[in-house]
């Protein structure tokens, strides 16, 4: 590994968008997502996520700077760092990955080391919304599915279900409409911690999701 880049942010939504932005900014590979729980209340999202990329030093620096600017603009940036030529033990830790292997993502490998994204072909959009609790998540999902032609492709349940992230897919306009409707109605039942629409997500991000569920 020539260089390792890490950016720590609040929320899974922020981490996914930041990772996609890094892959689109420069020639880097997204190698993992990891997480931690904040030790005090009062944070923007009760979940800390780190997105990790690898590439040349210059590419990783450019990618991290772009992601940092985005996360700072959202008020969800914590820290970022670039390690040139990481030692073997550091490199092994870099590939630690913590994304749920839910019913939509059963085939995701335990490590992304050596996983090639070049064969992935997908031209739609991903929508991500992060909400408080199961009731809010079910109502939000139901609203999104009724609002537009979208499909659920991934769920993240954290803090015993007190934090749920839903990932949907469809055409860009449909995903935007669904996320907006879900955000408005979901807020009646719990807090909405974050929402994003990723138009034409990079192949490096898509490799973390089961393309059969997305409908390749």
Tab-separated table of N, CA, C and O in Angstrom, residues 127-131 135-150 166 168 172-192 194-197:
chain	number	residue	atom	x	y	z
A	127	UNK	N	-29.906	6.431	-2.532
A	127	UNK	CA	-30.425	7.369	-1.544
A	127	UNK	C	-30.172	6.811	-0.161
A	127	UNK	O	-30.360	5.615	0.079
A	128	UNK	N	-29.728	7.644	0.746
A	128	UNK	CA	-29.393	7.208	2.105
A	128	UNK	C	-30.114	8.104	3.087
A	128	UNK	O	-30.088	9.335	2.962
A	129	UNK	N	-30.751	7.501	4.069
A	129	UNK	CA	-31.399	8.275	5.125
A	129	UNK	C	-31.175	7.576	6.455
A	129	UNK	O	-31.300	6.354	6.554
A	130	UNK	N	-30.825	8.336	7.452
A	130	UNK	CA	-30.438	7.818	8.769
A	130	UNK	C	-31.396	8.382	9.806
A	130	UNK	O	-31.507	9.604	9.963
A	131	UNK	N	-32.127	7.480	10.488
A	131	UNK	CA	-33.208	7.932	11.362
A	131	UNK	C	-33.127	7.293	12.747
A	131	UNK	O	-32.391	6.329	12.967
A	135	UNK	N	-39.650	2.420	14.601
A	135	UNK	CA	-40.927	2.968	14.133
A	135	UNK	C	-40.686	4.025	13.067
A	135	UNK	O	-41.307	4.018	12.005
A	136	UNK	N	-39.762	4.910	13.354
A	136	UNK	CA	-39.424	5.956	12.387
A	136	UNK	C	-38.882	5.345	11.090
A	136	UNK	O	-39.231	5.802	9.992
A	137	UNK	N	-38.059	4.316	11.207
A	137	UNK	CA	-37.462	3.714	10.012
A	137	UNK	C	-38.509	3.026	9.143
A	137	UNK	O	-38.469	3.132	7.910
A	138	UNK	N	-39.452	2.328	9.763
A	138	UNK	CA	-40.496	1.637	8.994
A	138	UNK	C	-41.404	2.649	8.307
A	138	UNK	O	-41.757	2.505	7.133
A	139	UNK	N	-41.795	3.695	9.024
A	139	UNK	CA	-42.630	4.732	8.435
A	139	UNK	C	-41.893	5.456	7.305
A	139	UNK	O	-42.471	5.738	6.245
A	140	UNK	N	-40.614	5.731	7.523
A	140	UNK	CA	-39.811	6.396	6.497
A	140	UNK	C	-39.701	5.537	5.249
A	140	UNK	O	-39.868	6.015	4.121
A	141	UNK	N	-39.413	4.242	5.434
A	141	UNK	CA	-39.300	3.333	4.298
A	141	UNK	C	-40.618	3.220	3.556
A	141	UNK	O	-40.655	3.298	2.315
A	142	UNK	N	-41.712	3.047	4.271
A	142	UNK	CA	-43.022	2.923	3.635
A	142	UNK	C	-43.344	4.166	2.813
A	142	UNK	O	-43.834	4.068	1.683
A	143	UNK	N	-43.032	5.326	3.373
A	143	UNK	CA	-43.271	6.581	2.661
A	143	UNK	C	-42.446	6.653	1.381
A	143	UNK	O	-42.955	7.048	0.319
A	144	UNK	N	-41.175	6.270	1.456
A	144	UNK	CA	-40.306	6.335	0.276
A	144	UNK	C	-40.768	5.392	-0.820
A	144	UNK	O	-40.786	5.758	-2.004
A	145	UNK	N	-41.156	4.178	-0.446
A	145	UNK	CA	-41.583	3.195	-1.432
A	145	UNK	C	-42.888	3.608	-2.116
A	145	UNK	O	-43.127	3.275	-3.282
A	146	UNK	N	-43.734	4.339	-1.385
A	146	UNK	CA	-44.994	4.811	-1.964
A	146	UNK	C	-44.806	6.082	-2.786
A	146	UNK	O	-45.593	6.369	-3.683
A	147	UNK	N	-43.757	6.830	-2.486
A	147	UNK	CA	-43.562	8.129	-3.131
A	147	UNK	C	-42.985	8.019	-4.539
A	147	UNK	O	-43.241	8.878	-5.392
A	148	UNK	N	-42.199	6.975	-4.790
A	148	UNK	CA	-41.509	6.877	-6.086
A	148	UNK	C	-41.088	5.439	-6.353
A	148	UNK	O	-41.145	4.579	-5.463
A	149	UNK	N	-40.639	5.190	-7.566
A	149	UNK	CA	-40.210	3.854	-7.980
A	149	UNK	C	-38.782	3.610	-7.494
A	149	UNK	O	-37.803	3.828	-8.228
A	150	UNK	N	-38.678	3.173	-6.252
A	150	UNK	CA	-37.380	2.894	-5.655
A	150	UNK	C	-37.438	1.544	-4.958
A	150	UNK	O	-38.511	1.004	-4.691
A	166	UNK	N	-31.203	3.516	6.061
A	166	UNK	CA	-31.835	2.849	4.928
A	166	UNK	C	-31.164	3.312	3.649
A	166	UNK	O	-30.944	4.513	3.454
A	168	UNK	N	-31.615	3.145	-0.471
A	168	UNK	CA	-32.535	2.811	-1.554
A	168	UNK	C	-31.861	3.086	-2.893
A	168	UNK	O	-30.829	3.763	-2.963
A	172	UNK	N	-32.393	8.756	-10.644
A	172	UNK	CA	-32.015	9.901	-9.803
A	172	UNK	C	-33.232	10.678	-9.334
A	172	UNK	O	-33.371	10.985	-8.137
A	173	UNK	N	-34.151	10.998	-10.239
A	173	UNK	CA	-35.322	11.791	-9.866
A	173	UNK	C	-36.210	11.055	-8.878
A	173	UNK	O	-36.762	11.650	-7.942
A	174	UNK	N	-36.340	9.749	-9.053
A	174	UNK	CA	-37.162	8.948	-8.150
A	174	UNK	C	-36.549	8.886	-6.759
A	174	UNK	O	-37.255	9.010	-5.741
A	175	UNK	N	-35.243	8.692	-6.702
A	175	UNK	CA	-34.563	8.619	-5.412
A	175	UNK	C	-34.665	9.956	-4.676
A	175	UNK	O	-34.918	10.001	-3.466
A	176	UNK	N	-34.486	11.051	-5.395
A	176	UNK	CA	-34.608	12.369	-4.770
A	176	UNK	C	-36.003	12.574	-4.194
A	176	UNK	O	-36.164	13.061	-3.069
A	177	UNK	N	-37.021	12.210	-4.965
A	177	UNK	CA	-38.402	12.369	-4.497
A	177	UNK	C	-38.676	11.493	-3.282
A	177	UNK	O	-39.335	11.918	-2.322
A	178	UNK	N	-38.174	10.270	-3.318
A	178	UNK	CA	-38.407	9.342	-2.211
A	178	UNK	C	-37.718	9.809	-0.930
A	178	UNK	O	-38.319	9.782	0.153
A	179	UNK	N	-36.477	10.237	-1.045
A	179	UNK	CA	-35.741	10.694	0.134
A	179	UNK	C	-36.413	11.924	0.740
A	179	UNK	O	-36.550	12.035	1.966
A	180	UNK	N	-36.842	12.849	-0.099
A	180	UNK	CA	-37.483	14.058	0.408
A	180	UNK	C	-38.778	13.719	1.138
A	180	UNK	O	-39.055	14.240	2.231
A	181	UNK	N	-39.588	12.829	0.551
A	181	UNK	CA	-40.835	12.426	1.193
A	181	UNK	C	-40.564	11.668	2.491
A	181	UNK	O	-41.237	11.901	3.513
A	182	UNK	N	-39.589	10.773	2.458
A	182	UNK	CA	-39.252	10.012	3.657
A	182	UNK	C	-38.754	10.896	4.776
A	182	UNK	O	-39.091	10.690	5.957
A	183	UNK	N	-37.957	11.889	4.424
A	183	UNK	CA	-37.412	12.808	5.423
A	183	UNK	C	-38.528	13.605	6.104
A	183	UNK	O	-38.534	13.745	7.328
A	184	UNK	N	-39.450	14.107	5.334
A	184	UNK	CA	-40.537	14.931	5.887
A	184	UNK	C	-41.446	14.104	6.791
A	184	UNK	O	-41.772	14.499	7.914
A	185	UNK	N	-41.856	12.934	6.310
A	185	UNK	CA	-42.786	12.129	7.099
A	185	UNK	C	-42.082	11.424	8.255
A	185	UNK	O	-42.643	11.306	9.353
A	186	UNK	N	-40.847	10.975	8.026
A	186	UNK	CA	-40.119	10.290	9.092
A	186	UNK	C	-39.879	11.183	10.297
A	186	UNK	O	-39.877	10.713	11.451
A	187	UNK	N	-39.692	12.469	10.055
A	187	UNK	CA	-39.415	13.411	11.139
A	187	UNK	C	-40.584	13.532	12.115
A	187	UNK	O	-40.413	14.026	13.236
A	188	UNK	N	-41.763	13.065	11.716
A	188	UNK	CA	-42.922	13.087	12.622
A	188	UNK	C	-42.812	12.004	13.686
A	188	UNK	O	-43.496	12.068	14.714
A	189	UNK	N	-41.953	11.014	13.455
A	189	UNK	CA	-41.884	9.854	14.336
A	189	UNK	C	-40.535	9.708	15.044
A	189	UNK	O	-40.409	8.926	15.981
A	190	UNK	N	-39.550	10.445	14.605
A	190	UNK	CA	-38.222	10.366	15.222
A	190	UNK	C	-37.278	11.320	14.514
A	190	UNK	O	-37.618	11.920	13.492
A	191	UNK	N	-36.096	11.436	15.035
A	191	UNK	CA	-35.130	12.365	14.465
A	191	UNK	C	-34.527	11.813	13.185
A	191	UNK	O	-34.203	10.628	13.099
A	192	UNK	N	-34.374	12.671	12.185
A	192	UNK	CA	-33.662	12.320	10.956
A	192	UNK	C	-32.252	12.880	11.089
A	192	UNK	O	-32.048	14.095	11.089
A	194	UNK	N	-29.578	12.302	9.052
A	194	UNK	CA	-28.875	12.640	7.818
A	194	UNK	C	-29.559	12.032	6.621
A	194	UNK	O	-30.239	11.001	6.727
A	195	UNK	N	-29.410	12.677	5.473
A	195	UNK	CA	-29.934	12.128	4.229
A	195	UNK	C	-29.087	12.642	3.078
A	195	UNK	O	-28.603	13.777	3.098
A	196	UNK	N	-28.876	11.799	2.072
A	196	UNK	CA	-28.095	12.163	0.898
A	196	UNK	C	-28.603	11.379	-0.305
A	196	UNK	O	-29.139	10.264	-0.166
A	197	UNK	N	-28.416	11.948	-1.480
A	197	UNK	CA	-28.648	11.254	-2.743
A	197	UNK	C	-27.327	11.245	-3.503
A	197	UNK	O	-26.705	12.296	-3.699
